[in-house]
Amino acid sequence: MTTTTALVPTHFYFGAQMEVACLKGDARRAVLEAVRANPKVGYYANRKLWTDVDPYEIVRVVSEKCLDVRPMKATPDPTWKPEFIPGGFFGHTANNHDQRWLYERDPKAPTIRIRKHKNGTWKDASGMRFNIALEPHKHHDYNF
């Protein structure tokens, strides 16, 4: 399996699915809802950790309500540096939402199983939430 690296701003979807990023409003919402309703191998399941997000790739569709996912390696893009402003309890990172990450598949990482619940959310056995997406997404909240 080949390793792929992609530069993806954490607040946009693009790459092979650039046309989705260009859509706005109801059209964009409809495409993303269709992706979430019908996940496939090659899509991503990004784990929500309160204000942080970790990228996972979908490696197997077990059923319409069950997926096997595997964590991806995400390293900060060296061209992005946090703009730290001292003050308060710890300080503030002014460009927190402009983060850029480099993503790699990790075939040696263990897979986990996530399931779709009645309310439409995807969760693992410990209750962590996942969002189905066209691109991997990583976000580290420097302000928390």
Backbone as JSON, one array per atom type, in Angstrom:
{
  "sequence": "MTTTTALVPTHFYFGAQMEVACLKGDARRAVLEAVRANPKVGYYANRKLWTDVDPYEIVRVVSEKCLDVRPMKATPDPTWKPEFIPGGFFGHTANNHDQRWLYERDPKAPTIRIRKHKNGTWKDASGMRFNIALEPHKHHDYNF",
  "N": [[0.85, -1.18, 0.0], [0.55, 2.23, -0.79], [1.97, 5.2, 0.62], [0.35, 8.19, 1.29], [0.52, 11.7, 1.22], [-1.03, 14.62, 2.17], [-1.75, 18.07, 1.99], [-3.85, 19.8, 3.92], [-5.96, 22.36, 4.84], [-7.38, 22.71, 8.07], [-10.03, 23.47, 8.18], [-11.4, 23.16, 5.79], [-12.7, 21.14, 3.1], [-11.0, 19.57, 0.51], [-8.94, 18.79, -2.32], [-9.09, 15.77, -4.03], [-11.77, 16.12, -4.09], [-12.41, 18.76, -4.8], [-14.51, 20.18, -5.99], [-16.59, 20.08, -4.13], [-15.78, 21.82, -2.11], [-16.12, 24.18, -3.42], [-18.82, 24.49, -3.6], [-21.73, 26.03, -2.17], [-23.88, 26.74, 0.62], [-27.07, 25.2, 0.43], [-26.49, 23.33, -1.61], [-23.88, 22.43, -1.06], [-24.31, 21.36, 1.49], [-26.09, 19.28, 0.84], [-24.47, 17.54, -0.69], [-22.48, 16.81, 1.2], [-24.08, 15.62, 3.15], [-24.97, 13.41, 1.71], [-22.59, 12.01, 1.43], [-22.06, 11.43, 4.11], [-24.23, 9.79, 4.63], [-23.75, 7.57, 3.12], [-21.15, 6.07, 3.57], [-17.91, 5.14, 2.3], [-15.13, 2.94, 1.52], [-12.12, 4.64, 1.49], [-13.15, 7.08, 2.08], [-13.22, 9.26, 4.95], [-13.19, 9.14, 8.55], [-13.46, 11.28, 10.94], [-12.37, 11.7, 14.18], [-13.98, 13.18, 16.87], [-12.83, 14.99, 19.52], [-13.87, 16.63, 21.75], [-12.77, 19.73, 21.51], [-10.7, 19.1, 19.88], [-9.66, 17.28, 16.91], [-9.13, 14.18, 15.33], [-7.72, 12.43, 12.55], [-9.07, 9.62, 10.8], [-9.1, 6.82, 8.61], [-11.48, 5.19, 6.51], [-11.47, 1.8, 6.28], [-12.89, -0.49, 5.83], [-16.17, -1.35, 4.99], [-18.43, -2.71, 6.94], [-21.17, -3.03, 7.3], [-24.21, -1.19, 6.6], [-24.4, 0.19, 8.92], [-22.05, -0.11, 10.29], [-18.58, 0.32, 10.5], [-15.1, -0.26, 9.81], [-12.34, 1.46, 10.93], [-9.19, 3.21, 10.69], [-6.57, 4.83, 12.43], [-4.83, 7.76, 11.22], [-1.59, 9.09, 10.47], [-0.72, 12.29, 11.46], [1.03, 15.16, 10.95], [2.25, 18.35, 11.93], [2.22, 20.92, 9.5], [5.24, 22.26, 8.42], [5.27, 24.88, 7.51], [3.4, 26.29, 8.9], [3.1, 28.16, 11.79], [2.26, 28.56, 15.21], [0.76, 31.57, 16.33], [1.45, 32.91, 19.11], [0.08, 34.67, 21.81], [0.91, 36.13, 24.75], [-0.69, 36.03, 28.02], [-3.56, 36.04, 30.25], [-4.68, 32.86, 31.55], [-2.97, 30.95, 30.3], [-2.32, 31.86, 27.78], [-2.89, 32.88, 24.34], [-3.57, 31.51, 21.19], [-3.53, 33.07, 18.28], [-3.91, 32.35, 15.6], [-5.23, 29.9, 15.59], [-7.26, 28.55, 14.13], [-6.23, 28.34, 11.62], [-4.64, 26.21, 11.13], [-2.47, 23.84, 9.51], [-1.97, 20.58, 8.27], [-0.05, 17.61, 7.61], [-0.87, 14.56, 6.17], [-0.72, 11.02, 6.53], [-1.26, 7.67, 5.5], [-1.45, 4.89, 7.72], [-0.71, 1.84, 7.6], [0.01, -0.06, 9.5], [-1.24, 0.59, 11.83], [-3.69, -0.22, 14.34], [-7.04, -1.29, 13.61], [-10.27, 0.05, 14.41], [-13.7, -0.39, 15.35], [-16.55, 1.35, 14.35], [-19.9, 2.44, 14.97], [-23.11, 3.23, 13.62], [-25.53, 5.15, 15.19], [-28.99, 5.38, 16.3], [-29.68, 8.08, 16.17], [-28.14, 8.95, 14.1], [-25.46, 9.54, 14.5], [-22.01, 8.56, 14.47], [-20.18, 6.33, 16.45], [-17.52, 5.02, 18.52], [-16.71, 2.09, 20.56], [-16.21, 3.21, 23.04], [-17.72, 5.45, 23.07], [-16.83, 7.71, 21.73], [-17.24, 10.27, 19.31], [-17.54, 10.28, 15.71], [-17.09, 11.91, 12.59], [-18.12, 11.49, 9.31], [-16.32, 12.06, 6.33], [-15.0, 13.6, 3.3], [-12.32, 14.16, 3.25], [-9.33, 13.87, 5.26], [-9.13, 15.19, 8.61], [-7.58, 17.21, 10.93], [-7.23, 18.76, 14.03], [-5.77, 20.64, 16.52], [-6.49, 22.08, 19.51], [-5.01, 24.78, 20.56], [-5.77, 26.64, 22.35], [-7.0, 25.61, 24.54]],
  "CA": [[0.0, 0.0, 0.0], [1.38, 3.42, -0.87], [1.73, 6.24, 1.61], [0.0, 9.45, 0.66], [0.61, 12.87, 2.06], [-1.86, 15.7, 1.64], [-1.79, 19.3, 2.75], [-5.27, 20.12, 4.01], [-6.34, 23.24, 5.95], [-8.28, 21.95, 8.93], [-11.42, 23.91, 8.14], [-11.96, 23.01, 4.45], [-12.53, 19.87, 2.4], [-10.62, 19.77, -0.88], [-8.15, 17.71, -2.88], [-9.81, 15.09, -5.11], [-13.17, 16.56, -4.05], [-12.37, 20.23, -4.82], [-15.81, 20.75, -6.35], [-17.42, 20.2, -2.94], [-15.36, 23.03, -1.42], [-16.61, 25.33, -4.18], [-20.26, 24.59, -3.41], [-22.15, 26.82, -1.01], [-25.25, 26.63, 1.11], [-27.83, 23.95, 0.35], [-25.83, 22.37, -2.51], [-22.77, 21.84, -0.3], [-24.91, 20.56, 2.56], [-26.66, 18.07, 0.25], [-23.38, 16.63, -1.06], [-21.86, 16.29, 2.41], [-25.02, 14.7, 3.79], [-24.96, 12.17, 0.93], [-21.34, 11.33, 1.8], [-22.24, 10.91, 5.47], [-25.26, 8.76, 4.62], [-23.29, 6.4, 2.37], [-19.69, 6.03, 3.66], [-17.22, 4.14, 1.47], [-13.69, 2.82, 1.71], [-11.49, 5.78, 0.84], [-13.61, 8.26, 2.8], [-12.57, 9.43, 6.24], [-14.02, 9.25, 9.75], [-12.66, 12.13, 11.81], [-12.8, 11.53, 15.57], [-14.17, 14.44, 17.61], [-12.38, 14.95, 20.91], [-14.3, 17.94, 22.26], [-12.35, 20.76, 20.56], [-9.68, 18.53, 18.99], [-10.15, 16.33, 15.92], [-8.09, 13.28, 14.83], [-8.14, 11.78, 11.31], [-9.12, 8.17, 10.62], [-9.57, 6.44, 7.27], [-12.39, 4.04, 6.47], [-10.77, 0.71, 5.6], [-13.84, -1.56, 5.51], [-17.58, -1.16, 5.29], [-18.96, -4.0, 7.42], [-22.59, -2.96, 6.95], [-24.6, 0.23, 6.49], [-24.32, 0.78, 10.25], [-20.82, -0.53, 10.95], [-17.37, 0.58, 9.71], [-13.78, -0.42, 10.4], [-11.53, 2.65, 10.63], [-7.81, 3.14, 11.16], [-6.01, 6.18, 12.61], [-3.82, 8.23, 10.28], [-0.54, 9.93, 11.02], [-0.88, 13.71, 11.12], [2.14, 15.97, 11.47], [2.03, 19.76, 11.6], [2.92, 21.45, 8.33], [6.3, 23.15, 8.92], [5.07, 26.27, 7.09], [2.47, 26.94, 9.82], [3.59, 28.35, 13.16], [1.26, 29.21, 16.05], [1.0, 32.96, 16.76], [1.13, 32.88, 20.53], [-0.02, 35.97, 22.49], [0.9, 35.87, 26.2], [-1.74, 36.66, 28.81], [-4.58, 35.15, 30.78], [-4.2, 31.67, 32.26], [-1.82, 30.39, 29.6], [-2.04, 32.66, 26.59], [-3.86, 32.7, 23.27], [-3.02, 31.29, 19.85], [-4.38, 33.89, 17.43], [-4.2, 31.68, 14.32], [-5.6, 28.52, 15.94], [-8.12, 27.94, 13.12], [-5.53, 28.32, 10.33], [-3.68, 25.1, 11.16], [-2.3, 22.98, 8.34], [-1.4, 19.3, 8.67], [0.32, 16.64, 6.6], [-1.51, 13.29, 6.53], [-0.19, 9.79, 5.96], [-1.9, 6.42, 5.9], [-0.61, 4.08, 8.6], [-1.24, 0.49, 7.47], [0.33, -0.87, 10.68], [-2.09, 1.01, 12.96], [-4.82, -1.13, 14.54], [-8.35, -0.76, 13.23], [-11.34, 0.0, 15.41], [-15.02, -0.47, 14.75], [-17.51, 2.39, 14.76], [-21.27, 2.07, 14.62], [-24.07, 4.32, 13.44], [-26.61, 5.08, 16.17], [-30.32, 5.75, 15.81], [-29.74, 9.52, 15.88], [-27.31, 9.22, 12.93], [-24.05, 9.77, 14.83], [-21.11, 7.41, 14.46], [-19.41, 6.27, 17.7], [-16.79, 3.79, 18.81], [-17.2, 1.38, 21.75], [-16.08, 4.05, 24.23], [-18.63, 6.58, 22.94], [-16.25, 8.85, 21.02], [-17.97, 10.57, 18.08], [-16.82, 10.37, 14.44], [-17.79, 12.53, 11.47], [-17.72, 10.96, 8.01], [-15.91, 13.18, 5.49], [-14.27, 13.3, 2.07], [-10.9, 14.42, 3.48], [-8.94, 13.78, 6.67], [-9.22, 16.46, 9.33], [-6.87, 17.24, 12.22], [-7.22, 20.06, 14.69], [-5.34, 20.65, 17.91], [-6.9, 23.36, 20.07], [-3.95, 25.36, 21.36], [-6.36, 27.59, 23.29], [-7.77, 24.9, 25.56]],
  "C": [[0.89, 1.24, 0.0], [1.0, 4.4, 0.22], [1.4, 7.52, 0.88], [0.1, 10.56, 1.69], [-0.21, 13.97, 1.41], [-1.79, 16.89, 2.57], [-3.22, 19.78, 2.75], [-5.5, 21.12, 5.13], [-7.42, 22.56, 6.77], [-9.73, 22.36, 8.82], [-12.03, 23.85, 6.74], [-11.81, 21.57, 3.99], [-12.06, 20.23, 1.0], [-9.78, 18.61, -1.35], [-8.92, 17.1, -4.03], [-11.26, 15.56, -5.17], [-13.28, 18.09, -4.05], [-13.73, 20.85, -5.12], [-16.73, 20.91, -5.15], [-17.07, 21.48, -2.19], [-15.9, 24.28, -2.12], [-18.12, 25.52, -4.03], [-20.58, 25.41, -2.17], [-23.57, 26.47, -0.63], [-25.85, 25.25, 0.97], [-27.15, 22.91, -0.53], [-24.69, 21.66, -1.79], [-23.29, 20.91, 0.78], [-25.45, 19.24, 2.02], [-25.57, 17.07, -0.11], [-22.76, 16.02, 0.18], [-22.79, 15.35, 3.16], [-25.1, 13.37, 3.04], [-23.71, 11.35, 1.25], [-21.51, 10.68, 3.17], [-23.24, 9.77, 5.52], [-24.78, 7.46, 3.97], [-21.76, 6.34, 2.4], [-19.1, 4.88, 2.85], [-15.77, 4.04, 1.9], [-13.04, 3.93, 0.89], [-12.0, 7.1, 1.4], [-12.92, 8.27, 4.16], [-13.6, 9.54, 7.35], [-13.18, 10.01, 10.76], [-13.23, 12.11, 13.23], [-12.83, 12.88, 16.29], [-13.79, 14.24, 19.06], [-12.64, 16.32, 21.54], [-13.87, 19.01, 21.28], [-11.24, 20.27, 19.63], [-10.34, 17.53, 18.03], [-8.95, 15.5, 15.45], [-8.59, 12.57, 13.58], [-8.05, 10.26, 11.35], [-9.56, 7.92, 9.19], [-10.48, 5.23, 7.38], [-11.7, 2.95, 5.66], [-11.7, -0.44, 5.22], [-15.24, -1.14, 5.9], [-18.14, -2.53, 5.66], [-20.44, -4.11, 7.07], [-22.94, -1.48, 6.86], [-24.52, 0.94, 7.84], [-23.03, 0.44, 10.99], [-19.63, -0.36, 10.02], [-16.14, 0.2, 10.51], [-12.94, 0.77, 9.96], [-10.15, 2.49, 11.25], [-7.26, 4.55, 11.32], [-4.95, 6.49, 11.57], [-2.76, 9.01, 11.04], [-0.78, 11.35, 10.55], [0.26, 14.48, 11.76], [1.9, 17.41, 11.06], [2.83, 20.15, 10.36], [3.98, 22.43, 8.83], [6.13, 24.61, 8.5], [4.1, 27.01, 8.0], [3.09, 26.98, 11.21], [2.5, 29.04, 13.98], [1.69, 30.63, 16.41], [0.52, 33.08, 18.19], [1.15, 34.29, 21.11], [-0.09, 35.69, 23.98], [-0.26, 36.61, 26.89], [-2.76, 35.65, 29.28], [-3.96, 33.99, 31.52], [-2.93, 31.13, 31.62], [-1.38, 31.29, 28.45], [-3.09, 32.35, 25.54], [-3.12, 32.49, 21.96], [-3.97, 31.95, 18.86], [-4.78, 33.18, 16.14], [-4.56, 30.21, 14.51], [-6.41, 27.83, 14.84], [-7.49, 27.92, 11.73], [-4.53, 27.18, 10.24], [-3.65, 24.33, 9.84], [-1.54, 21.73, 8.8], [-1.04, 18.47, 7.45], [-0.19, 15.28, 7.06], [-0.84, 12.13, 5.83], [-1.04, 8.61, 6.42], [-0.92, 5.64, 6.76], [-1.13, 2.65, 8.58], [-0.97, -0.4, 8.68], [-0.52, -0.51, 11.9], [-3.26, 0.05, 13.1], [-6.13, -0.47, 14.1], [-9.3, -0.83, 14.42], [-12.66, -0.02, 14.66], [-15.87, 0.68, 15.27], [-18.89, 1.99, 14.24], [-22.15, 3.31, 14.52], [-25.22, 4.12, 14.41], [-27.92, 5.57, 15.58], [-30.42, 7.23, 15.45], [-28.81, 9.93, 14.73], [-25.84, 9.46, 13.23], [-23.28, 8.45, 14.81], [-20.28, 7.46, 15.73], [-18.64, 4.96, 17.79], [-17.31, 3.19, 20.11], [-17.11, 2.23, 23.0], [-16.97, 5.3, 24.16], [-18.06, 7.81, 22.25], [-16.94, 9.01, 19.67], [-17.03, 10.68, 16.88], [-17.69, 11.06, 13.42], [-17.25, 11.94, 10.18], [-17.44, 12.14, 7.08], [-15.18, 12.69, 4.25], [-12.76, 13.44, 2.25], [-10.58, 14.22, 4.96], [-8.94, 15.16, 7.31], [-8.51, 16.32, 10.68], [-6.95, 18.65, 12.76], [-6.78, 19.87, 16.13], [-5.68, 22.03, 18.46], [-5.82, 23.86, 21.03], [-4.49, 26.28, 22.45], [-7.16, 26.91, 24.4], [-6.85, 24.34, 26.6]]
}
